[in-house]
XYZ file of C-alpha atoms in Angstrom:
749
model
C -0.192 0.037 -0.137
C 2.062 2.944 -0.761
C -0.072 5.496 0.750
C 0.051 8.786 -0.534
C 2.954 8.826 1.291
C 4.019 6.785 4.072
C 3.927 7.593 7.502
C 2.268 6.170 11.064
C -0.650 7.066 12.927
C 0.327 7.558 16.355
C -2.673 9.380 17.974
C -4.274 9.152 21.728
C -2.229 6.786 23.727
C 0.976 5.692 22.146
C 3.073 2.842 22.387
C 6.784 2.521 22.626
C 6.651 1.837 18.904
C 5.668 5.454 18.066
C 9.061 6.189 18.891
C 8.389 10.266 19.793
C 5.425 11.477 22.131
C 2.318 12.060 21.052
C 3.630 15.354 19.385
C 4.632 13.597 16.284
C 0.783 13.043 15.205
C 0.202 16.745 15.454
C 3.122 17.701 13.606
C 2.858 15.197 10.870
C -0.771 15.235 10.779
C -1.344 17.872 8.097
C 2.181 18.468 7.218
C 1.705 16.019 4.406
C -0.405 18.346 3.344
C 2.157 17.916 0.406
C 4.134 15.068 0.746
C 1.353 12.696 -0.819
C 0.265 11.637 2.533
C -0.898 14.442 4.228
C -3.929 14.795 6.289
C -4.903 18.151 7.507
C -6.335 17.089 10.726
C -6.152 19.539 13.478
C -6.583 18.112 16.739
C -9.993 20.359 17.618
C -11.907 19.334 14.121
C -10.799 15.516 14.447
C -12.810 14.459 16.531
C -15.495 14.650 13.826
C -14.345 11.832 12.217
C -14.212 8.099 13.337
C -10.827 7.153 13.656
C -9.229 11.175 14.371
C -9.371 10.266 17.891
C -10.529 7.998 20.586
C -7.976 4.576 19.426
C -7.202 2.224 22.212
C -4.108 0.463 22.420
C -3.259 -1.804 20.274
C -2.730 -5.139 21.997
C -1.178 -6.847 18.791
C 2.418 -5.495 16.829
C 1.830 -2.647 15.666
C 3.644 -0.726 12.587
C 3.861 2.912 12.095
C 2.438 3.647 9.099
C 1.226 6.825 7.618
C -1.566 7.286 5.138
C -2.809 10.755 3.957
C -0.130 12.814 5.987
C -1.714 11.493 9.428
C 0.738 9.635 11.909
C -1.656 6.244 12.180
C -0.574 3.320 14.540
C -1.409 0.779 12.591
C -1.954 -2.784 14.154
C -0.711 -5.570 11.727
C -2.408 -8.585 12.994
C -3.745 -10.583 9.669
C -7.111 -10.494 11.004
C -10.016 -9.786 9.166
C -11.219 -6.264 7.926
C -13.739 -4.250 10.176
C -14.596 -2.200 6.729
C -18.064 -1.052 5.959
C -19.783 0.794 4.021
C -19.013 3.890 6.068
C -15.366 3.105 6.323
C -12.828 5.641 6.930
C -9.500 6.259 5.783
C -8.152 4.915 9.653
C -10.679 1.515 8.584
C -8.163 0.936 5.856
C -4.546 1.835 6.864
C -3.490 -1.596 7.682
C -4.674 -3.048 4.591
C -3.399 -0.077 2.668
C 0.087 -0.575 4.703
C 0.551 -4.300 3.775
C -0.510 -4.784 0.087
C 2.426 -5.318 -2.428
C 1.682 -2.516 -4.769
C 1.893 1.139 -5.365
C -1.316 2.714 -3.862
C -2.345 5.712 -1.594
C -4.791 6.674 0.818
C -5.714 10.560 1.144
C -8.066 11.241 4.419
C -10.255 13.950 3.420
C -9.363 16.025 6.281
C -6.064 17.009 4.562
C -7.561 18.894 1.428
C -10.579 20.431 3.475
C -8.155 22.049 5.837
C -7.555 24.990 3.126
C -9.018 25.911 -0.440
C -10.185 22.270 -2.131
C -11.207 23.405 -5.964
C -10.343 20.932 -8.003
C -8.526 17.648 -7.838
C -4.807 19.282 -8.234
C -5.463 20.591 -4.668
C -5.276 16.616 -3.094
C -3.052 15.092 -6.071
C -0.312 17.058 -6.405
C 0.464 15.580 -2.965
C 0.430 12.081 -4.342
C 3.474 10.071 -5.819
C 2.986 8.765 -9.514
C 0.581 11.323 -10.094
C 0.668 14.252 -12.652
C -2.264 16.602 -12.129
C -2.109 20.841 -12.913
C -5.206 22.873 -13.097
C -5.733 24.667 -16.783
C -7.757 27.145 -16.043
C -8.072 27.635 -12.031
C -11.453 26.164 -11.939
C -12.489 22.194 -11.994
C -10.990 21.452 -15.670
C -7.456 19.762 -15.005
C -5.419 17.336 -16.527
C -4.593 13.796 -14.617
C -1.977 11.338 -15.056
C -1.210 8.709 -13.514
C 2.662 7.169 -14.407
C 2.022 9.062 -17.932
C -1.236 7.748 -18.942
C -3.583 9.742 -21.015
C -0.732 11.937 -22.883
C -3.137 12.405 -25.882
C -6.255 13.651 -23.466
C -6.384 17.158 -21.839
C -9.126 16.723 -19.770
C -10.996 13.405 -19.428
C -8.310 11.333 -17.487
C -7.775 8.575 -20.382
C -6.007 5.938 -18.624
C -7.235 6.719 -15.257
C -10.909 5.303 -13.937
C -12.346 7.166 -11.728
C -15.226 5.052 -8.750
C -17.101 6.167 -6.374
C -17.958 3.809 -3.490
C -16.710 1.320 -5.553
C -19.231 2.210 -8.732
C -18.002 3.445 -12.080
C -17.515 7.453 -12.472
C -18.145 8.043 -15.855
C -18.163 6.311 -18.744
C -17.827 2.888 -18.557
C -14.539 2.402 -21.029
C -12.424 4.714 -19.066
C -11.621 8.579 -18.789
C -13.025 10.756 -15.976
C -15.542 13.840 -16.137
C -14.046 16.396 -13.435
C -17.590 18.041 -13.761
C -18.940 15.166 -11.861
C -16.593 15.528 -8.822
C -17.639 16.770 -5.538
C -14.573 16.687 -3.430
C -16.101 18.251 -0.748
C -18.690 15.240 -0.350
C -15.996 12.573 -0.110
C -14.589 11.060 3.345
C -11.167 10.095 1.365
C -9.512 8.691 -1.458
C -7.967 5.755 -2.746
C -5.355 6.006 -5.534
C -3.945 2.831 -7.227
C -1.084 3.188 -9.405
C -0.569 1.390 -12.396
C -1.637 -2.391 -12.177
C -2.657 -2.174 -8.651
C -5.880 -1.051 -10.007
C -6.344 -4.954 -10.275
C -7.381 -3.892 -6.663
C -10.786 -3.269 -7.981
C -10.897 -5.226 -10.928
C -10.552 -2.059 -13.699
C -8.858 -2.561 -17.154
C -6.363 0.198 -17.027
C -2.583 0.938 -17.529
C -2.215 4.169 -15.726
C -4.806 3.351 -12.510
C -7.736 3.814 -10.584
C -9.278 6.248 -8.037
C -12.111 5.491 -5.942
C -13.711 8.427 -3.834
C -15.387 7.094 -0.752
C -18.525 9.266 0.286
C -19.225 10.736 3.590
C -21.937 9.183 5.827
C -24.046 9.939 8.705
C -22.043 7.613 10.867
C -18.704 8.612 10.019
C -19.765 12.393 9.282
C -22.775 13.449 12.114
C -23.819 16.890 12.634
C -24.693 19.521 10.452
C -22.036 21.121 8.251
C -21.410 24.737 6.836
C -18.754 25.360 4.352
C -17.571 28.471 2.674
C -15.048 29.925 0.547
C -14.130 32.989 -1.597
C -11.074 34.352 -3.248
C -9.743 35.451 -6.171
C -11.212 35.795 -9.410
C -14.571 35.752 -8.696
C -13.959 32.906 -6.764
C -16.783 31.064 -4.085
C -17.590 28.062 -2.724
C -20.598 27.091 -0.496
C -21.887 23.833 1.309
C -24.286 22.869 3.588
C -24.652 19.344 5.033
C -25.702 16.908 7.428
C -25.212 13.789 8.720
C -27.441 12.005 11.394
C -28.081 7.999 12.263
C -30.184 6.975 14.994
C -29.971 3.223 15.420
C -29.711 0.930 12.259
C -30.377 3.755 10.068
C -28.007 6.894 9.049
C -28.483 9.728 6.159
C -26.012 12.575 4.790
C -27.126 15.218 2.025
C -24.860 17.799 1.136
C -25.339 20.979 -1.486
C -22.468 22.318 -2.751
C -22.721 25.264 -5.126
C -19.436 27.187 -6.732
C -18.835 29.338 -9.170
C -15.547 31.255 -10.439
C -15.509 34.100 -13.140
C -11.957 32.658 -13.796
C -8.581 34.374 -14.617
C -8.574 34.146 -18.141
C -11.353 35.654 -20.286
C -13.802 33.037 -21.537
C -13.446 30.809 -18.374
C -16.286 31.480 -16.170
C -17.939 28.382 -14.329
C -21.152 27.609 -12.506
C -21.980 23.970 -10.922
C -24.880 22.691 -8.485
C -23.872 19.629 -6.822
C -26.204 17.363 -4.439
C -24.657 14.176 -2.750
C -27.041 12.424 -0.825
C -27.194 8.558 0.356
C -29.292 6.746 3.243
C -27.829 3.636 5.377
C -29.755 1.136 6.878
C -28.538 -2.134 8.831
C -30.844 -4.732 7.662
C -29.554 -7.469 10.685
C -26.557 -7.529 12.164
C -24.394 -8.854 9.750
C -26.129 -6.720 6.350
C -25.631 -3.267 6.034
C -27.276 -1.693 2.572
C -26.670 2.022 1.475
C -28.418 3.289 -1.312
C -26.920 6.462 -3.097
C -28.464 9.614 -5.300
C -25.892 12.232 -7.209
C -27.265 15.194 -9.115
C -24.934 17.383 -10.853
C -25.473 20.552 -13.297
C -22.270 22.033 -14.031
C -20.917 24.941 -17.016
C -18.036 25.484 -18.174
C -16.700 28.151 -20.419
C -13.625 26.755 -22.502
C -10.738 29.502 -22.927
C -8.977 27.389 -25.375
C -4.627 27.511 -25.612
C -2.950 30.454 -26.934
C 0.735 30.104 -28.394
C 3.670 29.920 -26.186
C 5.467 32.596 -27.351
C 2.592 34.779 -26.852
C 2.662 34.425 -22.919
C 3.251 36.844 -20.696
C 1.515 38.342 -17.678
C -1.189 40.351 -19.898
C -1.110 37.660 -22.462
C -2.230 34.626 -19.618
C -5.548 36.297 -19.326
C -6.377 35.654 -22.796
C -8.872 32.947 -24.684
C -8.217 31.661 -27.597
C -10.035 33.886 -30.616
C -12.482 30.897 -32.077
C -13.523 29.990 -27.953
C -14.333 33.962 -27.701
C -15.742 34.249 -30.812
C -18.067 31.500 -30.621
C -18.718 31.490 -27.002
C -16.872 27.648 -26.524
C -18.444 26.045 -22.976
C -18.945 22.612 -22.166
C -22.034 21.380 -19.429
C -22.739 18.535 -18.037
C -26.192 17.399 -16.385
C -25.650 14.140 -14.625
C -28.092 12.017 -12.340
C -26.361 8.918 -10.536
C -28.132 6.320 -8.598
C -26.664 3.226 -6.659
C -27.159 0.798 -4.480
C -24.773 -1.389 -1.954
C -25.562 -4.006 0.009
C -22.499 -5.821 2.380
C -23.098 -9.350 3.632
C -20.932 -10.120 6.588
C -21.084 -13.494 6.169
C -19.104 -14.933 9.191
C -15.812 -12.890 10.802
C -14.018 -13.630 7.881
C -15.888 -13.387 5.362
C -17.551 -10.568 3.188
C -20.163 -10.320 0.048
C -20.786 -6.883 -1.666
C -23.167 -6.377 -4.465
C -23.463 -3.783 -6.021
C -25.813 -1.701 -8.579
C -25.856 1.510 -10.552
C -27.876 3.478 -13.380
C -26.277 6.846 -14.949
C -27.889 9.500 -16.925
C -26.406 12.466 -18.228
C -25.955 15.233 -20.984
C -22.869 16.860 -22.942
C -23.845 19.722 -24.519
C -20.297 21.067 -25.565
C -20.696 24.305 -27.818
C -18.878 24.075 -30.325
C -15.282 23.095 -31.276
C -13.919 24.170 -34.564
C -14.826 21.233 -37.585
C -17.060 19.406 -35.073
C -19.846 22.083 -34.493
C -21.940 21.868 -31.260
C -22.193 18.614 -29.676
C -25.435 17.414 -28.017
C -25.120 13.528 -26.425
C -27.094 11.968 -23.966
C -25.440 9.239 -22.133
C -26.981 6.230 -20.047
C -25.277 3.349 -17.950
C -26.484 1.016 -15.786
C -24.421 -2.019 -14.167
C -24.440 -4.872 -11.301
C -21.335 -5.902 -9.356
C -20.297 -8.789 -6.790
C -17.164 -8.885 -4.878
C -16.146 -11.401 -1.953
C -13.509 -11.150 0.529
C -12.441 -13.368 2.833
C -9.434 -13.395 5.957
C -7.968 -16.144 7.616
C -6.671 -16.003 10.980
C -2.994 -17.280 9.420
C -3.172 -14.225 7.494
C -4.036 -15.537 4.087
C -6.361 -13.316 2.356
C -8.623 -13.647 -0.992
C -10.529 -11.572 -2.776
C -12.673 -11.709 -5.626
C -15.236 -9.862 -8.057
C -16.884 -9.376 -11.250
C -18.388 -6.098 -12.731
C -20.640 -6.148 -15.883
C -21.671 -2.622 -17.370
C -23.505 -2.008 -20.438
C -24.007 1.779 -21.763
C -26.087 3.462 -24.568
C -25.265 6.607 -26.040
C -26.704 9.094 -28.511
C -24.110 10.959 -29.982
C -25.213 14.435 -32.316
C -23.874 17.048 -33.620
C -24.452 20.476 -35.477
C -23.260 23.447 -37.475
C -23.172 26.352 -35.121
C -24.687 29.462 -35.981
C -22.574 32.889 -36.294
C -22.903 33.377 -32.059
C -22.296 29.496 -31.270
C -25.139 28.815 -29.137
C -27.874 27.940 -31.655
C -27.454 24.705 -33.425
C -27.809 24.872 -37.349
C -28.284 21.421 -39.695
C -27.064 17.984 -38.126
C -24.113 16.966 -39.114
C -23.407 13.442 -36.844
C -25.625 11.061 -35.905
C -25.051 7.815 -34.366
C -25.571 5.778 -31.440
C -22.529 3.875 -29.257
C -23.498 0.583 -27.436
C -21.066 -0.840 -24.873
C -21.105 -3.819 -23.137
C -18.033 -4.194 -20.595
C -17.489 -7.740 -18.183
C -14.708 -7.329 -16.064
C -13.607 -10.169 -13.449
C -10.575 -10.003 -11.124
C -9.025 -12.390 -7.752
C -6.044 -12.000 -6.042
C -4.970 -14.562 -3.222
C -2.804 -13.869 -0.673
C -0.620 -16.305 1.360
C 1.031 -15.575 4.784
C 4.472 -17.842 4.201
C 6.029 -16.779 7.414
C 5.867 -14.108 9.795
C 7.659 -11.689 7.554
C 6.987 -13.080 4.161
C 3.968 -13.015 1.898
C 3.109 -13.717 -1.546
C 0.244 -12.574 -3.582
C -0.893 -14.248 -7.014
C -3.947 -13.040 -9.208
C -5.623 -11.703 -12.452
C -7.844 -9.679 -13.986
C -9.969 -10.857 -17.352
C -11.856 -7.678 -19.334
C -14.292 -8.315 -22.325
C -15.599 -5.316 -23.786
C -17.804 -4.646 -26.745
C -18.521 -1.732 -28.406
C -21.030 -1.312 -30.920
C -21.365 1.972 -33.252
C -24.662 2.634 -35.407
C -23.800 5.271 -37.909
C -27.500 7.205 -39.111
C -26.294 9.965 -40.313
C -26.504 9.683 -44.452
C -26.892 13.285 -45.714
C -24.278 16.019 -46.288
C -26.733 19.346 -45.430
C -25.835 22.436 -46.590
C -25.023 25.311 -44.066
C -27.508 26.690 -42.219
C -28.457 30.583 -43.112
C -27.687 32.011 -40.217
C -23.932 29.409 -39.961
C -20.482 31.291 -40.726
C -19.216 28.932 -43.731
C -16.027 28.611 -41.589
C -15.072 26.374 -39.258
C -18.046 24.638 -39.874
C -18.335 20.524 -39.134
C -18.762 18.495 -42.532
C -20.818 15.485 -42.231
C -19.861 11.455 -43.812
C -22.774 9.968 -46.046
C -20.931 6.705 -45.497
C -22.001 4.125 -43.146
C -19.503 4.065 -40.574
C -20.688 1.783 -38.150
C -18.861 -1.021 -36.652
C -18.520 -3.394 -34.132
C -15.354 -4.181 -32.245
C -14.644 -6.179 -29.013
C -11.806 -6.049 -26.813
C -10.583 -8.836 -24.342
C -7.776 -10.295 -22.432
C -6.532 -11.718 -18.827
C -4.039 -9.433 -16.404
C -2.229 -11.655 -14.516
C 0.203 -10.159 -11.592
C 2.494 -11.963 -9.225
C 3.984 -9.949 -5.836
C 5.880 -10.680 -2.740
C 6.682 -8.666 0.559
C 9.127 -9.021 3.456
C 8.563 -6.647 6.909
C 11.772 -6.803 8.213
C 10.719 -5.143 10.884
C 7.009 -4.239 12.374
C 6.389 -1.578 10.301
C 9.089 -1.015 7.843
C 8.789 -3.349 4.709
C 9.903 -4.150 0.887
C 8.039 -5.608 -1.817
C 7.992 -6.301 -5.223
C 5.169 -6.470 -8.069
C 5.125 -7.929 -11.863
C 1.875 -7.518 -13.634
C 0.436 -7.218 -17.174
C -2.751 -4.978 -17.715
C -4.463 -4.118 -21.075
C -6.664 -1.651 -21.828
C -9.239 -0.406 -25.277
C -9.394 2.566 -26.519
C -12.342 4.882 -25.728
C -15.220 5.456 -27.459
C -14.165 8.478 -28.560
C -10.917 7.409 -29.721
C -12.507 4.768 -31.678
C -14.103 7.647 -33.371
C -10.491 9.970 -34.332
C -8.914 7.264 -36.650
C -9.488 7.746 -40.051
C -10.739 3.994 -39.775
C -13.135 3.751 -37.779
C -12.714 0.804 -35.023
C -9.033 0.518 -36.374
C -7.425 0.581 -32.956
C -5.759 -2.381 -30.875
C -6.196 -2.615 -27.022
C -2.760 -1.340 -25.653
C -0.427 -3.751 -23.315
C 1.293 -3.075 -20.582
C 4.248 -5.047 -18.470
C 5.049 -3.492 -14.673
C 7.744 -4.586 -12.810
C 8.487 -2.278 -9.572
C 9.693 -2.469 -6.422
C 9.115 -0.570 -3.400
C 9.749 -0.368 0.338
C 7.991 2.022 3.230
C 7.983 2.385 6.670
C 8.681 4.817 9.884
C 11.129 5.318 12.210
C 10.910 7.812 15.385
C 12.584 10.741 13.028
C 10.187 10.495 10.013
C 8.433 8.013 7.482
C 9.211 7.003 3.773
C 7.555 5.529 0.635
C 9.393 4.661 -2.494
C 8.448 2.664 -5.440
C 10.621 1.994 -8.549
C 9.229 0.758 -11.758
C 9.632 0.425 -15.558
C 6.445 -0.054 -18.009
C 6.839 -1.441 -21.369
C 3.724 -0.850 -23.653
C 2.670 -2.558 -26.906
C -0.038 -0.637 -28.838
C 0.152 2.758 -26.940
C -3.066 4.855 -27.872
C -1.460 8.109 -29.034
C -2.690 11.192 -31.144
C -0.651 11.020 -34.369
C 0.055 11.673 -37.756
C 1.092 8.567 -39.425
C 1.484 7.773 -43.369
C -0.225 11.582 -43.920
C -3.337 10.776 -42.174
C -4.329 13.175 -38.247
C -5.980 11.272 -35.487
C -5.951 8.635 -32.956
C -3.151 5.665 -33.910
C -1.610 2.697 -31.725
C 2.096 3.620 -31.947
C 4.111 1.197 -34.248
C 6.849 0.254 -31.327
C 6.743 0.158 -27.390
C 6.510 2.298 -25.641
C 8.570 2.280 -21.596
C 8.381 3.851 -18.991
C 10.777 4.375 -16.243
C 10.127 6.095 -12.707
C 10.607 6.938 -9.153
C 7.603 7.738 -7.001
C 9.176 8.795 -3.652
C 6.837 10.239 -0.670
C 8.616 11.585 3.082
C 8.979 12.913 6.003
C 10.996 14.097 8.758
C 10.031 15.182 12.151
C 12.173 18.517 12.471
C 11.204 19.751 16.407
C 8.350 19.474 19.362
C 7.727 22.650 21.626
C 9.274 25.079 19.146
C 8.066 27.831 20.603
C 5.399 26.248 23.363
C 4.286 22.845 24.470
C 3.073 20.750 22.106
C 4.067 22.588 18.978
C 5.206 20.447 16.119
C 7.576 20.804 12.785
C 7.111 18.543 10.295
C 9.172 18.845 6.897
C 7.435 16.598 4.049
C 8.202 16.119 0.355
C 6.596 14.080 -2.706
C 9.255 13.612 -5.720
C 8.346 11.850 -9.509
C 11.040 11.101 -11.650
C 9.320 9.904 -15.216
C 11.910 9.115 -18.104
C 9.164 8.003 -20.692
C 10.084 7.320 -24.407
C 9.494 5.573 -27.020
C 11.539 2.805 -27.863
C 13.033 2.405 -31.405
C 9.871 3.356 -32.600
C 9.927 3.601 -36.613
C 8.489 7.340 -36.995
C 9.851 8.686 -33.438
C 12.695 6.457 -32.884
C 13.590 7.199 -28.374
C 12.067 10.610 -28.505
C 11.271 11.714 -25.376
C 6.538 11.118 -25.282
C 5.337 14.750 -24.573
C 3.157 17.022 -21.536
C 4.766 14.552 -18.916
C 7.797 16.437 -16.868
C 10.997 14.748 -15.888
C 10.893 15.859 -12.269
C 8.063 16.973 -10.249
C 8.238 18.222 -6.515
C 5.934 18.989 -3.699
C 7.074 20.094 -0.174
C 5.375 21.656 2.820
C 7.031 22.834 5.522
C 4.740 22.523 8.298
C 3.797 24.276 12.067
C 1.597 23.016 14.423
C 0.422 23.551 17.747
C -2.138 21.706 19.860
C -4.014 24.622 19.628
C -5.338 23.909 16.406
C -3.325 26.544 14.889
C -1.271 25.310 11.363
C 1.436 27.630 9.374
C 2.413 25.566 6.415
C 4.796 27.575 3.385
C 4.598 25.054 0.665
C 6.392 24.623 -3.005
C 5.868 22.866 -6.044
C 8.370 22.113 -8.621
C 7.715 21.027 -12.184
C 10.577 20.596 -14.667
C 9.867 21.291 -18.399
C 8.527 18.999 -20.843
C 8.138 18.454 -24.631
C 5.069 19.414 -26.210
C 5.978 17.287 -29.652
C 6.400 13.609 -30.524
C 9.389 14.714 -32.448
C 11.015 16.669 -29.761
C 11.774 19.122 -32.738
C 11.121 22.841 -32.445
C 13.471 23.710 -30.095
C 12.350 26.585 -26.560
C 9.132 27.097 -28.269
C 7.852 23.899 -28.536
C 8.596 23.268 -24.960
C 6.898 23.577 -21.514
C 9.900 25.857 -19.501
C 9.787 24.362 -15.763
C 8.788 26.275 -13.397
C 8.436 27.027 -9.374
C 4.992 27.529 -7.462
C 5.292 29.014 -3.384
C 2.201 28.666 -1.292
C 1.011 29.100 2.381
C -1.923 27.789 4.122
C -2.958 29.051 7.589
C -5.790 27.641 9.671
C -6.858 27.969 12.875
C -9.294 25.341 14.538
C -11.244 26.352 17.797
C -12.727 24.252 20.366
C -16.402 24.732 19.292
C -15.806 23.052 15.736
C -15.047 26.434 13.979
C -11.906 26.295 11.778
C -11.103 29.429 9.647
C -8.139 29.275 6.609
C -6.471 31.228 4.547
C -4.964 29.844 1.036
C -2.384 31.592 -1.058
C -1.378 30.061 -4.512
C 1.666 31.241 -6.924
C 3.159 34.107 -4.089
C 5.601 34.922 -6.542
C 3.043 35.699 -9.498
C 5.037 33.614 -11.780
C 4.217 33.169 -15.463
C 3.905 29.648 -16.649
C 2.582 27.184 -18.633
C 0.119 24.966 -16.739
C -0.759 22.626 -19.745
C 0.108 21.919 -23.268
C -0.925 20.405 -26.251
C 1.186 17.439 -28.055
C 1.401 17.713 -31.784
C 3.444 14.996 -34.024
C 5.928 17.955 -34.871
C 6.163 21.711 -35.081
C 3.368 23.166 -36.995
C 4.731 25.383 -39.647
C 1.447 27.295 -39.856
C 1.848 27.951 -35.989
C 4.450 30.092 -34.674
C 4.917 28.190 -31.072
C 3.287 25.166 -29.328
C -0.259 25.408 -28.130
C -0.475 25.861 -24.246
C -2.986 26.445 -21.271
C -1.164 29.358 -19.020
C -1.050 28.703 -15.075
C -3.396 31.009 -12.860
C -1.607 34.025 -11.317
C -0.773 34.923 -7.638
C -4.517 34.142 -6.084
C -5.106 34.164 -2.132
C -8.455 32.334 -0.798
C -9.821 32.053 2.247
C -13.187 30.153 4.317
C -14.618 28.863 7.618
C -15.766 25.327 8.124
C -18.214 25.083 10.794
C -19.497 21.921 12.389
C -22.068 21.263 15.099
């Protein structure tokens, strides 16, 4: 379990294994704001989350493991898990620590301690994850171990779940606007082949967001924050439980004018769940999620035009035609957990998702008006034996049906002209997985697992005419219709085995190794972006990794070294005179180092109970073609070679936190050929930030969060091209946000 960083959680009463007095918990608690294991858990507000206080002293062997930035004392006993449908991060600490794979656990207290607007606020602290906010709002570019190089905002190669239920399309990717970060208790990040833990077929990894419930988040909650560029976010929530029943309801509204032209966003999100314990051994929980999100799109500007003034500009087309992307989504899910006995459990899940995408407009594509629907079932089994052996297995089946339509755009960009695309896409996806762990000896564990995929896509093309431009439509850049029948049926299938081992040389100090295959089919949009429909093969990856994690009395570490070779990687390329999404003709390979660590610097610095903790996350990513016939050994674009996120955190027992932080991102290529010089390379940058928070005895927390304090002009993301475009002066990029300040409060009662 390579948590976001690995640390230990020494709370409440301490055993000798914790090494330092209880200050260490307060210090690391939240210090990991950056480290990837951080959790901003101030003592006063921690009382609201089960597991934050009141831990009893373990009777077995304890090991120091830190997840989400909190120092937790974890008892490693090989006993059955007590996790239920209202689990907290604390409940999962031991399971994450003992796994022979790269995975991370983030407690929601860490991102709720300050500004919490996008996935960047979470995952910049996680080893192995590259995330960058594109325009200051919800939209981010997120990649795990270099996934989704060809995708700007939909997280290709990363599957997302909420409470184990798919979040987004069945065939992969994540719609950022569907996430409600304030409604989650914690997040689980599985890097690379660790996604087997949820049975997901992906080469990048998996993120699972676990909802807050009436049992882990009781009482009323009021939260409000505001800041630069017209940002404001307000949440009201209530969690309650009485006997066998509990509920949690959250309403969250956010608004942003944006630092760029054409970057306003407005979103309303409703998250709720109701739980009932039908019997002592059966728990049921029903979920309802509603989202209405509007997001203007400013587009890219040329890199050679980026300066302190032009970073606020929008692309001419986006401004002229009022480009935006709007999502309406409704999701229903139901889960039932049957605790068969003390060692075995069975969980069933059902979900139904309906949504609409209204995308206004895209050059040569026009106005997109898609209606999507998916539903599915899953069954998950878990068994833990007293001897330490475990078994997890499951199956997941889903079916989707999407109505896809595109239209010409009028001169204002908001009204539809004649229809140029009419199709239906049906997806049938089946996934099965199993993993067995043997406790070979007191120190050795062996793992053997496999995941199977069967994914069928049926595309029905109904467009048979080529309509003329409408009367109010501008002649350029309008989409064109294809009267040919481009219908297809394609199936992707395969089995991905894995083998792993863990050696724990001391309690809480361990090394693990894993060899695993992973497969991933193209998304439906990628299938349609190939000159020959359905001509894409699935990509096939083989990953070897070795890692170590542990805790000493002065700090913690979490280190993973890996190599991945991908055959048929899916990329946006120009091959044989055609542009689109293709499989690379040769292999691509990835060498990487993922590190998260923290050092306890001082206790009682200014007064009793004060703590000072230095934490850091470092990623080294050397991703290249491997003797490719088109690109040789060129470096893959859009992923920086080096990223660092570090925080120096000072905290007191009175709930005061002062945490300056720094993020460094090295330069990276924006062409597959690596040609063109500095105008086709994103330059390196360093950003400085500061978080101040104070939690009072009445559970009121106030905070101030500063970003990019030196007002650095930098590139947030870039659009990859095969080679420098002779028609463009430089690569297209999205500018990073200027200096920004945010302030807010959260009150629980």
